[in-house]
Short mmCIF file of C-alpha atoms and ligand atoms in Angstrom, two decimals:
data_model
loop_
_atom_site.label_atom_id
_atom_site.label_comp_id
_atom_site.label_asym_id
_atom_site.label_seq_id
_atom_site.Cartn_x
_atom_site.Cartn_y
_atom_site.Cartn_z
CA UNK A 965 26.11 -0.58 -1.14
CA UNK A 966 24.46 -0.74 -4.84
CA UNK A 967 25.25 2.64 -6.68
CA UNK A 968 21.62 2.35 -7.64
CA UNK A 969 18.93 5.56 -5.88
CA UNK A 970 15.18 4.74 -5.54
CA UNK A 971 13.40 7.48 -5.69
CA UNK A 972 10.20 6.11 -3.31
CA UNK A 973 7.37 8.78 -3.39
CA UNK A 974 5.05 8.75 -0.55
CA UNK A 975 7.99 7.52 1.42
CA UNK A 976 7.34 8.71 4.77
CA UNK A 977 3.23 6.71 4.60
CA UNK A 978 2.70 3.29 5.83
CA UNK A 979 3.62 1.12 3.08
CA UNK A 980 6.14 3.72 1.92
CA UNK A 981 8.06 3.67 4.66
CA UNK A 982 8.33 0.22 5.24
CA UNK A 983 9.59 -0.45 1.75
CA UNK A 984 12.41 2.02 2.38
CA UNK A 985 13.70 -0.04 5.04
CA UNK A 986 13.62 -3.39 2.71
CA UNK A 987 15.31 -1.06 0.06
CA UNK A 988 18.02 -0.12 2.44
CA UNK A 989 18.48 -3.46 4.23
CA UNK A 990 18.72 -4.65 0.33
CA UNK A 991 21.89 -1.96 0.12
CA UNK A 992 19.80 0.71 -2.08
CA UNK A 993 19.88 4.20 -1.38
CA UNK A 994 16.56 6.21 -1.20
CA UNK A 995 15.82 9.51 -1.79
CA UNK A 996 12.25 10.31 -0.42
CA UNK A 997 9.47 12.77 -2.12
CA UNK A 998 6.39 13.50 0.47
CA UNK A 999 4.39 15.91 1.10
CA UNK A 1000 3.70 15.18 4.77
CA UNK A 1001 -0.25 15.23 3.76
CA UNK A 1002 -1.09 11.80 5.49
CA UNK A 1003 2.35 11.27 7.67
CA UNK A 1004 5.62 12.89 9.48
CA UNK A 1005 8.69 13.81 9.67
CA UNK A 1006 9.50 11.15 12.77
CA UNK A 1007 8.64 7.84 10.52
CA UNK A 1008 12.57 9.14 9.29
CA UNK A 1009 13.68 8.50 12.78
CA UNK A 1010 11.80 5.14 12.82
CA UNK A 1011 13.37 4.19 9.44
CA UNK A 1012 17.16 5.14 10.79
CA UNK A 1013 16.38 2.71 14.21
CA UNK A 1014 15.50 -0.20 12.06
CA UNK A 1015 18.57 0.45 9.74
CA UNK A 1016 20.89 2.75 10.86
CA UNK A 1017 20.69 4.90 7.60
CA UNK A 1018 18.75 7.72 7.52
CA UNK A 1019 17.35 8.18 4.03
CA UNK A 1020 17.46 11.43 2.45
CA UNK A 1021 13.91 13.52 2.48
CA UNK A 1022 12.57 16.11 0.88
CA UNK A 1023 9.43 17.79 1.70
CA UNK A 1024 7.08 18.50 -1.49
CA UNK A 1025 4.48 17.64 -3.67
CA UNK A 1026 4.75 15.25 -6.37
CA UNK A 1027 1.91 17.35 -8.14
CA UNK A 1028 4.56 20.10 -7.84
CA UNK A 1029 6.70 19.51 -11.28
CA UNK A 1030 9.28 22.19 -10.61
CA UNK A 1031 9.94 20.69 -7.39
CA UNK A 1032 10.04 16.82 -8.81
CA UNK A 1033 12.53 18.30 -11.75
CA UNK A 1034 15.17 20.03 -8.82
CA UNK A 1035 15.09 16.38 -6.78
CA UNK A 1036 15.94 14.79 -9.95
CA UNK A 1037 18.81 17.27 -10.90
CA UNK A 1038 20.12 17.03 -7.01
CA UNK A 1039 20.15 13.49 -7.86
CA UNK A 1040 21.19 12.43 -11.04
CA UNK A 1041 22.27 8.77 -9.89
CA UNK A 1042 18.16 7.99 -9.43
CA UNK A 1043 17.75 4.93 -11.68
CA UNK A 1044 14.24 3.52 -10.30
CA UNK A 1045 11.24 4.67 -8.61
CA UNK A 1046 8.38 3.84 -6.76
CA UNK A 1047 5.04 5.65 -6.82
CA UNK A 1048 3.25 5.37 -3.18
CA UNK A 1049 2.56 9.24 -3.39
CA UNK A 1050 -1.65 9.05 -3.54
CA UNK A 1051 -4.55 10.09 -1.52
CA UNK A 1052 -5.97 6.80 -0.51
CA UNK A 1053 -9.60 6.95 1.21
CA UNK A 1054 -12.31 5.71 -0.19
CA UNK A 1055 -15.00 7.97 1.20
CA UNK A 1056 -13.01 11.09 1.02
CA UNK A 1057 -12.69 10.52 -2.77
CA UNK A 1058 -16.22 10.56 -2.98
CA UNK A 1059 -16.35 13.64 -1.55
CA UNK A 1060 -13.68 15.38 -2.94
CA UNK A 1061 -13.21 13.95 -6.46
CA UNK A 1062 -10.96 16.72 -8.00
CA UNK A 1063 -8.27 16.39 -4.62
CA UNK A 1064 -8.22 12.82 -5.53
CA UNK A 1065 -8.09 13.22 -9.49
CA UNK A 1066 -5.38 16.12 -9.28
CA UNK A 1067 -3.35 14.51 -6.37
CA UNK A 1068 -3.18 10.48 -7.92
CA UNK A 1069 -3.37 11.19 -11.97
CA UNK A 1070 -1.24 14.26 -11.94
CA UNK A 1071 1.62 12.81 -9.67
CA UNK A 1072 1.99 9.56 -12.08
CA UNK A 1073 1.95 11.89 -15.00
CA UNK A 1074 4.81 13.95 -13.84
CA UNK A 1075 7.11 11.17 -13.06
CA UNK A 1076 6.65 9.91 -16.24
CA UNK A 1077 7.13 12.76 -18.28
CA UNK A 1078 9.88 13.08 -16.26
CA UNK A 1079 11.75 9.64 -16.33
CA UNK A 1080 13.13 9.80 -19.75
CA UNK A 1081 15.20 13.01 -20.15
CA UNK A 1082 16.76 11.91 -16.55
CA UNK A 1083 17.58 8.17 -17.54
CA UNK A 1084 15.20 6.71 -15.05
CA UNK A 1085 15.01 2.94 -16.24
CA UNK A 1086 11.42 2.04 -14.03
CA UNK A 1087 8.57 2.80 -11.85
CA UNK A 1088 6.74 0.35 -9.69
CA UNK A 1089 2.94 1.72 -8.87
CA UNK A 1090 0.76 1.17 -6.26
CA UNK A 1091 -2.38 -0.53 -7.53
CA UNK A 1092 -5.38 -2.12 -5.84
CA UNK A 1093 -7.38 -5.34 -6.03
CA UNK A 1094 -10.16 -2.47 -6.11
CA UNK A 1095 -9.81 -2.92 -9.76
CA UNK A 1096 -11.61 -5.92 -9.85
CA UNK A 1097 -14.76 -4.83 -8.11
CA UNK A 1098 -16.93 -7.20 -7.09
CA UNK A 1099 -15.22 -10.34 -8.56
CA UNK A 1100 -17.12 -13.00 -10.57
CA UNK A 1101 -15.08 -15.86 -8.89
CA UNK A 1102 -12.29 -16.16 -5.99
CA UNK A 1103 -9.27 -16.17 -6.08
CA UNK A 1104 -8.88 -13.41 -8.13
CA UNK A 1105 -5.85 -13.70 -10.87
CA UNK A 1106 -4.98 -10.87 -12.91
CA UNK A 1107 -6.75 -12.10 -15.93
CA UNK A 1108 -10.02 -11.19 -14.60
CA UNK A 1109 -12.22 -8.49 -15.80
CA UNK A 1110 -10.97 -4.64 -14.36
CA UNK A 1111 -15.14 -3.42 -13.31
CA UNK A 1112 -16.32 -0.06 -12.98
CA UNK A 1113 -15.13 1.46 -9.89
CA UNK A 1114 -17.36 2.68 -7.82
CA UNK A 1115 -15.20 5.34 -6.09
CA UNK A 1116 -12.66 8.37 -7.96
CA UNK A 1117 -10.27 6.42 -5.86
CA UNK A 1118 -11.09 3.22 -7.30
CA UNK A 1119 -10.88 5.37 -10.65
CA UNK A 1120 -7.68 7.14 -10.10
CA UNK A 1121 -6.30 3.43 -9.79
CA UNK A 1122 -7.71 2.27 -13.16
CA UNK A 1123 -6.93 5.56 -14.78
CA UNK A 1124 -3.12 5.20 -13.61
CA UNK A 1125 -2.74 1.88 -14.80
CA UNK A 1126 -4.06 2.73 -18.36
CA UNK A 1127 -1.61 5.72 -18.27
CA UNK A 1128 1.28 3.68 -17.58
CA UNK A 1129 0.36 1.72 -20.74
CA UNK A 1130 -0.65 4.19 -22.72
CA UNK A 1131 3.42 6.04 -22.34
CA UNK A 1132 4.86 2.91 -22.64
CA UNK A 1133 3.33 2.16 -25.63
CA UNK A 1134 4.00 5.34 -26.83
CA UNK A 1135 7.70 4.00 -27.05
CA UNK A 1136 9.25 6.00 -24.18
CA UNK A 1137 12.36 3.73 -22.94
CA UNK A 1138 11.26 2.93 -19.64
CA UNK A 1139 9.78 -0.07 -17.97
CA UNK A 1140 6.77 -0.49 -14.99
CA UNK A 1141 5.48 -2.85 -12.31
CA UNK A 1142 2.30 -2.46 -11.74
CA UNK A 1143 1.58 -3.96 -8.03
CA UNK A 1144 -2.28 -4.59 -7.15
CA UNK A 1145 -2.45 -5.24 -3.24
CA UNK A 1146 -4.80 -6.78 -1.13
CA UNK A 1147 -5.16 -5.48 2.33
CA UNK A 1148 -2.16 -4.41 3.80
CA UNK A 1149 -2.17 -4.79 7.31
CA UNK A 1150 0.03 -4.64 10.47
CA UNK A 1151 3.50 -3.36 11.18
CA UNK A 1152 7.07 -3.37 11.17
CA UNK A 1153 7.99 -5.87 13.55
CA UNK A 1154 10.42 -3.67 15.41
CA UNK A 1155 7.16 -1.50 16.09
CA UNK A 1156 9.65 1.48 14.91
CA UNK A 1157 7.42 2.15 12.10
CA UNK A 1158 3.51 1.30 11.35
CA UNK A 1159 0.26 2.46 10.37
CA UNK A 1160 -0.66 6.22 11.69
CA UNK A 1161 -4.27 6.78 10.42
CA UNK A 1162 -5.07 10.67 10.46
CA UNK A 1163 -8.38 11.05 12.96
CA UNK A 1164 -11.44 7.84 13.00
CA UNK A 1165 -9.56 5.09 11.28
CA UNK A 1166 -11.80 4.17 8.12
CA UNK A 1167 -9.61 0.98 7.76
CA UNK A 1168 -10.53 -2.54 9.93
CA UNK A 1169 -7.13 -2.72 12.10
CA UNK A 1170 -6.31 0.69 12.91
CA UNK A 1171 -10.24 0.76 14.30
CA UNK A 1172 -9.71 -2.67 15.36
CA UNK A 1173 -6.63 -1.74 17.35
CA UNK A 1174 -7.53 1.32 18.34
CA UNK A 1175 -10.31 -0.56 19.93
CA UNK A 1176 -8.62 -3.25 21.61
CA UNK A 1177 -6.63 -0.22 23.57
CA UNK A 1178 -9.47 1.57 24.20
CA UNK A 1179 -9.34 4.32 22.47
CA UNK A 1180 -12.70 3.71 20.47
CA UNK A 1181 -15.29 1.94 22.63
CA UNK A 1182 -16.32 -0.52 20.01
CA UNK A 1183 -15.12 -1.79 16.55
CA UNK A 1184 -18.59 -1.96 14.34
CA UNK A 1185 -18.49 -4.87 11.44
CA UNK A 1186 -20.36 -3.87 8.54
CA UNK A 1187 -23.03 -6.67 7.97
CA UNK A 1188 -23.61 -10.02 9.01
CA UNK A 1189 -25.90 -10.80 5.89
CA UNK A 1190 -23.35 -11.56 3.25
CA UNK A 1191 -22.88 -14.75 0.94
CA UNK A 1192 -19.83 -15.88 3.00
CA UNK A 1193 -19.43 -18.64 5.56
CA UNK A 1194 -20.04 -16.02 8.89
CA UNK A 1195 -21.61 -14.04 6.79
CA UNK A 1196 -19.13 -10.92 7.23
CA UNK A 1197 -17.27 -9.81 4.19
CA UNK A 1198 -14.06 -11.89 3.08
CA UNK A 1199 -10.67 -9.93 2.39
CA UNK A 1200 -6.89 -11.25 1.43
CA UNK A 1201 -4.92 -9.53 5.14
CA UNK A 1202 -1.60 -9.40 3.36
CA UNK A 1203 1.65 -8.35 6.39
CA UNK A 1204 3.14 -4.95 5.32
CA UNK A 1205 6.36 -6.10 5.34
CA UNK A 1206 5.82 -8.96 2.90
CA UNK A 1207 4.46 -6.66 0.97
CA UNK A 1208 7.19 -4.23 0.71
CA UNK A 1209 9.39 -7.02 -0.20
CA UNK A 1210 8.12 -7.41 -3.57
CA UNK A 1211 8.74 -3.62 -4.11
CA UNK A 1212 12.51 -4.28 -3.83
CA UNK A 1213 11.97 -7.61 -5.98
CA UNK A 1214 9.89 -5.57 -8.87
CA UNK A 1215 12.64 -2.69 -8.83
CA UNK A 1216 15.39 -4.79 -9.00
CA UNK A 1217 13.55 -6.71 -12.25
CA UNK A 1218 13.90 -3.17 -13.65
CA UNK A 1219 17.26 -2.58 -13.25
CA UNK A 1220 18.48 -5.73 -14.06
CA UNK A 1221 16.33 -5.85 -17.37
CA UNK A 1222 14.78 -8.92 -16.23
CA UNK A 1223 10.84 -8.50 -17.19
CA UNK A 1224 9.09 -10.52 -19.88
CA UNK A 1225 7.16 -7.41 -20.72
CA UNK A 1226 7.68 -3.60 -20.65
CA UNK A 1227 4.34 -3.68 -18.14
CA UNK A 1228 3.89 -6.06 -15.39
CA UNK A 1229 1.19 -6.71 -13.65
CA UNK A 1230 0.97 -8.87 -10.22
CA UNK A 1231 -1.40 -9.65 -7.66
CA UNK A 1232 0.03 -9.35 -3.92
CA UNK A 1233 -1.95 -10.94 -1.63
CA UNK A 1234 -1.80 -14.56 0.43
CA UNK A 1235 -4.09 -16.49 -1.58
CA UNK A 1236 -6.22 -16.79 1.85
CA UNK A 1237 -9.24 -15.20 2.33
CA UNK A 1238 -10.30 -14.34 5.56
CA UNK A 1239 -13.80 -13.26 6.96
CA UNK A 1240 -13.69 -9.78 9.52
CA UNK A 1241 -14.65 -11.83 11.72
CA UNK A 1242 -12.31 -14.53 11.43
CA UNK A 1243 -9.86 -11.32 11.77
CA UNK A 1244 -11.35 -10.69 14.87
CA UNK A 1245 -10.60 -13.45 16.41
CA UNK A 1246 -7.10 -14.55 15.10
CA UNK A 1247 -6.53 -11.03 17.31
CA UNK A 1248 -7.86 -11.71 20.19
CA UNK A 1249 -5.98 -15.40 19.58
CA UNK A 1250 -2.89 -13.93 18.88
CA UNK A 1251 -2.42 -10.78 21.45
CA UNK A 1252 -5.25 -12.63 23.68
CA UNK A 1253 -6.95 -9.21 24.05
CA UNK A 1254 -10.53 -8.12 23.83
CA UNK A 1255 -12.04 -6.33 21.09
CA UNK A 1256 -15.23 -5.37 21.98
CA UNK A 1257 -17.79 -5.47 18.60
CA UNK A 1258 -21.01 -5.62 17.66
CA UNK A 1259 -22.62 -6.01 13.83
CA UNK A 1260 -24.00 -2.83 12.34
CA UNK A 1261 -25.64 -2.53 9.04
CA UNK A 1262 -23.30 -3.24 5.62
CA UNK A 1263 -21.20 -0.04 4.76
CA UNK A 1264 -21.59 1.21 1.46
CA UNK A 1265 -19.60 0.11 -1.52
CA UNK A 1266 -18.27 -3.04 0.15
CA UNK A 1267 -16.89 -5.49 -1.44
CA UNK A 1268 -18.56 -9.09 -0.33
CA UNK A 1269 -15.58 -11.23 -0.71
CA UNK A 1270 -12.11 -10.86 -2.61
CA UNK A 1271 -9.22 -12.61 -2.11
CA UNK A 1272 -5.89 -13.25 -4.17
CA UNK A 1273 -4.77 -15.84 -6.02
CA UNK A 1274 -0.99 -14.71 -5.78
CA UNK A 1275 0.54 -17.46 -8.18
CA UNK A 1276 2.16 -15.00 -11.40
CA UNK A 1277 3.59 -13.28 -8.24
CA UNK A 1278 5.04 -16.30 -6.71
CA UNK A 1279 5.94 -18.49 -10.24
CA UNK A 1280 7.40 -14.98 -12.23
CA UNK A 1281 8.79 -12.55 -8.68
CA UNK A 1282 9.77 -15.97 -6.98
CA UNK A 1283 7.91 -14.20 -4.13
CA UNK A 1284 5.83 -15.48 -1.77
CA UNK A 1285 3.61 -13.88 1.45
CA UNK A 1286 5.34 -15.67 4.39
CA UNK A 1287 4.19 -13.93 7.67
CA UNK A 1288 1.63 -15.95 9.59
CA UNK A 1289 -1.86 -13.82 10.47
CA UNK A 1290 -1.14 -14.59 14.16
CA UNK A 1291 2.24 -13.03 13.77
CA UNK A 1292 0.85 -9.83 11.96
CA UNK A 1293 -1.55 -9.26 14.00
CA UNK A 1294 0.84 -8.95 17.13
CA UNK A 1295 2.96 -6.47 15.12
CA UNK A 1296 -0.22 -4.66 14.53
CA UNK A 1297 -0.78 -4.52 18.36
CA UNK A 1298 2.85 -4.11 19.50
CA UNK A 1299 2.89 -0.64 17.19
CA UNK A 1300 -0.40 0.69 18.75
CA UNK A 1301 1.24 -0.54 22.17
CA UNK A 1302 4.49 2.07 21.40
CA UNK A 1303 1.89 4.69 19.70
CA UNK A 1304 0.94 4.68 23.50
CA UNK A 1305 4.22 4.51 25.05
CA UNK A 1306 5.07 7.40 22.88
CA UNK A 1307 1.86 9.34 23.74
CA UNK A 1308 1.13 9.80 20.62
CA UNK A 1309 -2.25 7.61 20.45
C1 UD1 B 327 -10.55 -0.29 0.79
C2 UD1 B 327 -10.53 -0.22 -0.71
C3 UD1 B 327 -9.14 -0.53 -1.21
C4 UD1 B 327 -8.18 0.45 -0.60
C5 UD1 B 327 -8.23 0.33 0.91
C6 UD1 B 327 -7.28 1.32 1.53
C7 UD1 B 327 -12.46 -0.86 -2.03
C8 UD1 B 327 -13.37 -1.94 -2.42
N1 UD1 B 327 -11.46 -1.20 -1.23
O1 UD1 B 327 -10.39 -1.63 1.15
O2 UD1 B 327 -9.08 -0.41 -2.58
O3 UD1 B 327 -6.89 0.19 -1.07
O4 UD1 B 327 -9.57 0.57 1.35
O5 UD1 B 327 -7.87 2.44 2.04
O6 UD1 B 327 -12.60 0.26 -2.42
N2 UD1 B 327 -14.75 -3.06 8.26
C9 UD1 B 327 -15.57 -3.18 9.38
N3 UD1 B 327 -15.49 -2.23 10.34
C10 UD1 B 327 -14.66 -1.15 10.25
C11 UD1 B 327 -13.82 -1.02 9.10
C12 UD1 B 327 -13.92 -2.00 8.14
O7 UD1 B 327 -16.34 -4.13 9.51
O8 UD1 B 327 -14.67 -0.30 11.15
C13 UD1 B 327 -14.82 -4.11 7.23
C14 UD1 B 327 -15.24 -3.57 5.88
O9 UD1 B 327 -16.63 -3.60 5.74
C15 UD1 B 327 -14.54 -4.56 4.95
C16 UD1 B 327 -13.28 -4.98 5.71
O10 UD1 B 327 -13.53 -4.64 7.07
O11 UD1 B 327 -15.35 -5.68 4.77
C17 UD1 B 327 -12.04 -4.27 5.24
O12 UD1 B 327 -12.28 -2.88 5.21
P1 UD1 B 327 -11.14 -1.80 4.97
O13 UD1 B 327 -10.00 -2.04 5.89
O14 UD1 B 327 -11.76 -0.46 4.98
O15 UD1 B 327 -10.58 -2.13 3.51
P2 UD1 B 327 -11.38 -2.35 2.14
O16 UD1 B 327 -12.68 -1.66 2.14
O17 UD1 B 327 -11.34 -3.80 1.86
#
């Protein structure tokens, strides 16, 4: 066991909680900060199956900065963090701008405030290839152009970022991965933990799987018309559990005082860009199950095509998404499957 705590905010949520178990498989121990907005209190019990420690909890709100100063007082040995604590849906934001300014800018600004008087070395945050917009050319590295975003969430993501920069160049002693993902998709492959989307998914595979089980009669793909191949949009479908890998990677480059720069950014995606429909069908390949879909009219503020090109990641993290689409798309299916079992979905 390392003597090192991760504080992980936004523990108990999908990619949250599937970084705690890499954490504790990698012999951290976590201390998780969530405010049950988007998840529950069982993902704890899911976490314990897959590794027989359950991490501690506490119920609040990272907004909340008397409650963030009493976790870090209860736990003086916390030496890194990471920031998954956000409100995350596109549409919602542009409904509710203030929820999503308050929630995403005011968490990040408490942690750091926070992280020098309590000797916290680093914080890894939760970016998003939304940054890029629309990009001028794929794959997308992280020297291309951040474009106006075209959501608050898109905004709060930008906004963060610059924040992160703007402290640490304000000289306070503390060091930050920035991560930008992809599209995270699919699930623990244990199915003891996954995605649990709060009412009509807004994301492709909970819909898609959701679909496939019968729970929605059909999936609907946004447009058929775009400047791609199949003319459906193109996205980088990066596994979950890849992804929370390079969480423990970017922590431990923290602690061990290992980054070129007091900032970092990465790109984590698989370099492979994949159509929804191509999606579609590596599903029904992989779990050989139906989907039944039909094309509806483009959704506002897509995207047309965006995919990674993952190489600082792989060259500087010595990281690398391994997981094969086939096999995340059966883990995506075998944790709707137990959603079932359990009655829950
Ligand atoms: C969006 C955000 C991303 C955010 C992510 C998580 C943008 C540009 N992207 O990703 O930053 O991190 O949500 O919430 O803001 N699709 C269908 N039918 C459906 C659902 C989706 O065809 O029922 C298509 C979409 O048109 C899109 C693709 O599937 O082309 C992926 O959509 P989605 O899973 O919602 O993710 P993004 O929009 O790429």
């Amino acid at each position: 066991m390392k003597t090192d705590r991760i504080l992980v905010t936004g523990g108990t949520g999908y990619i949250g909680s599937h970084t705690v178990v890499e954490l504790q498989q990698a012999g951290y121990n976590v201390v998780i900060i969530d405010n049950l907005s988007n998840s529950n209190r069982d993902v704890l019990d899911g976490i314990e199956r897959i590794t027989g420690i359950r991490p501690d909890f506490i119920e609040a709100d990272c907004t909340d900065m008397n409650a963030l100063s009493d976790l870090f007082n209860q736990y003086p040995d916390i030496s890194g963090i990471i920031n998954f604590a956000a409100s995350k849906a596109v549409g919602e934001s542009i409904e509710k701008p203030i929820l999503y300014y308050r929630n995403n800018l005011n968490t990040l600004m408490n942690l750091l405030d926070l992280m020098p008087q309590h000797g916290v070395k680093g914080i890894v945050f939760s970016s998003s290839c939304t940054v890029y917009g629309e990009p001028d050319e794929n794959p997308v590295t992280e020297a291309a152009p951040i474009k106006v975003a075209t959501s608050p969430y898109g905004n709060t993501k930008q906004i963060c970022e610059e924040i992160i920069h703007d402290v640490v160049r304000s000289g306070a002693p503390i060091k930050s991965v920035i991560l930008r993902y992809f599209n995270p998709v699919g699930a623990h492959p244990s199915a003891e933990i996954g995605e649990l989307p709060n009412g009509v998914p807004q994301n492709l595979i909970p819909y898609l799987t959701q679909t496939a089980i019968g729970i929605r009669k059909e999936l609907s793909v946004f447009g058929d018309d775009y400047d791609t191949p199949d003319g459906s949009c193109i996205r980088d479908f990066i596994n979950v559990v890849d992804l929370a890998k390079a969480h423990v990677i970017a922590v431990e480059r923290m602690l061990q005082d290992k980054c070129i720069e007091n900032v970092e950014t990465f790109n984590l995606g698989t370099g492979i860009g994949l159509s929804v429909k191509e999606l579609i069908a590596a599903f029904e390949r992989a779990t050989s199950v139906k989907v039944p879909h039909k094309i509806v009219g483009r959704r506002a503020g897509d995207i047309e095509k965006v995919w990674a090109n993952p190489q600082y990641a792989n060259d500087v993290l010595g990281w690398k998404a391994t997981a094969s689409i086939d096999d995340t798309m059966r883990s995506a299916w075998a944790w709707q499957c137990k959603l079932r079992e359990r009655g829950i979905m």
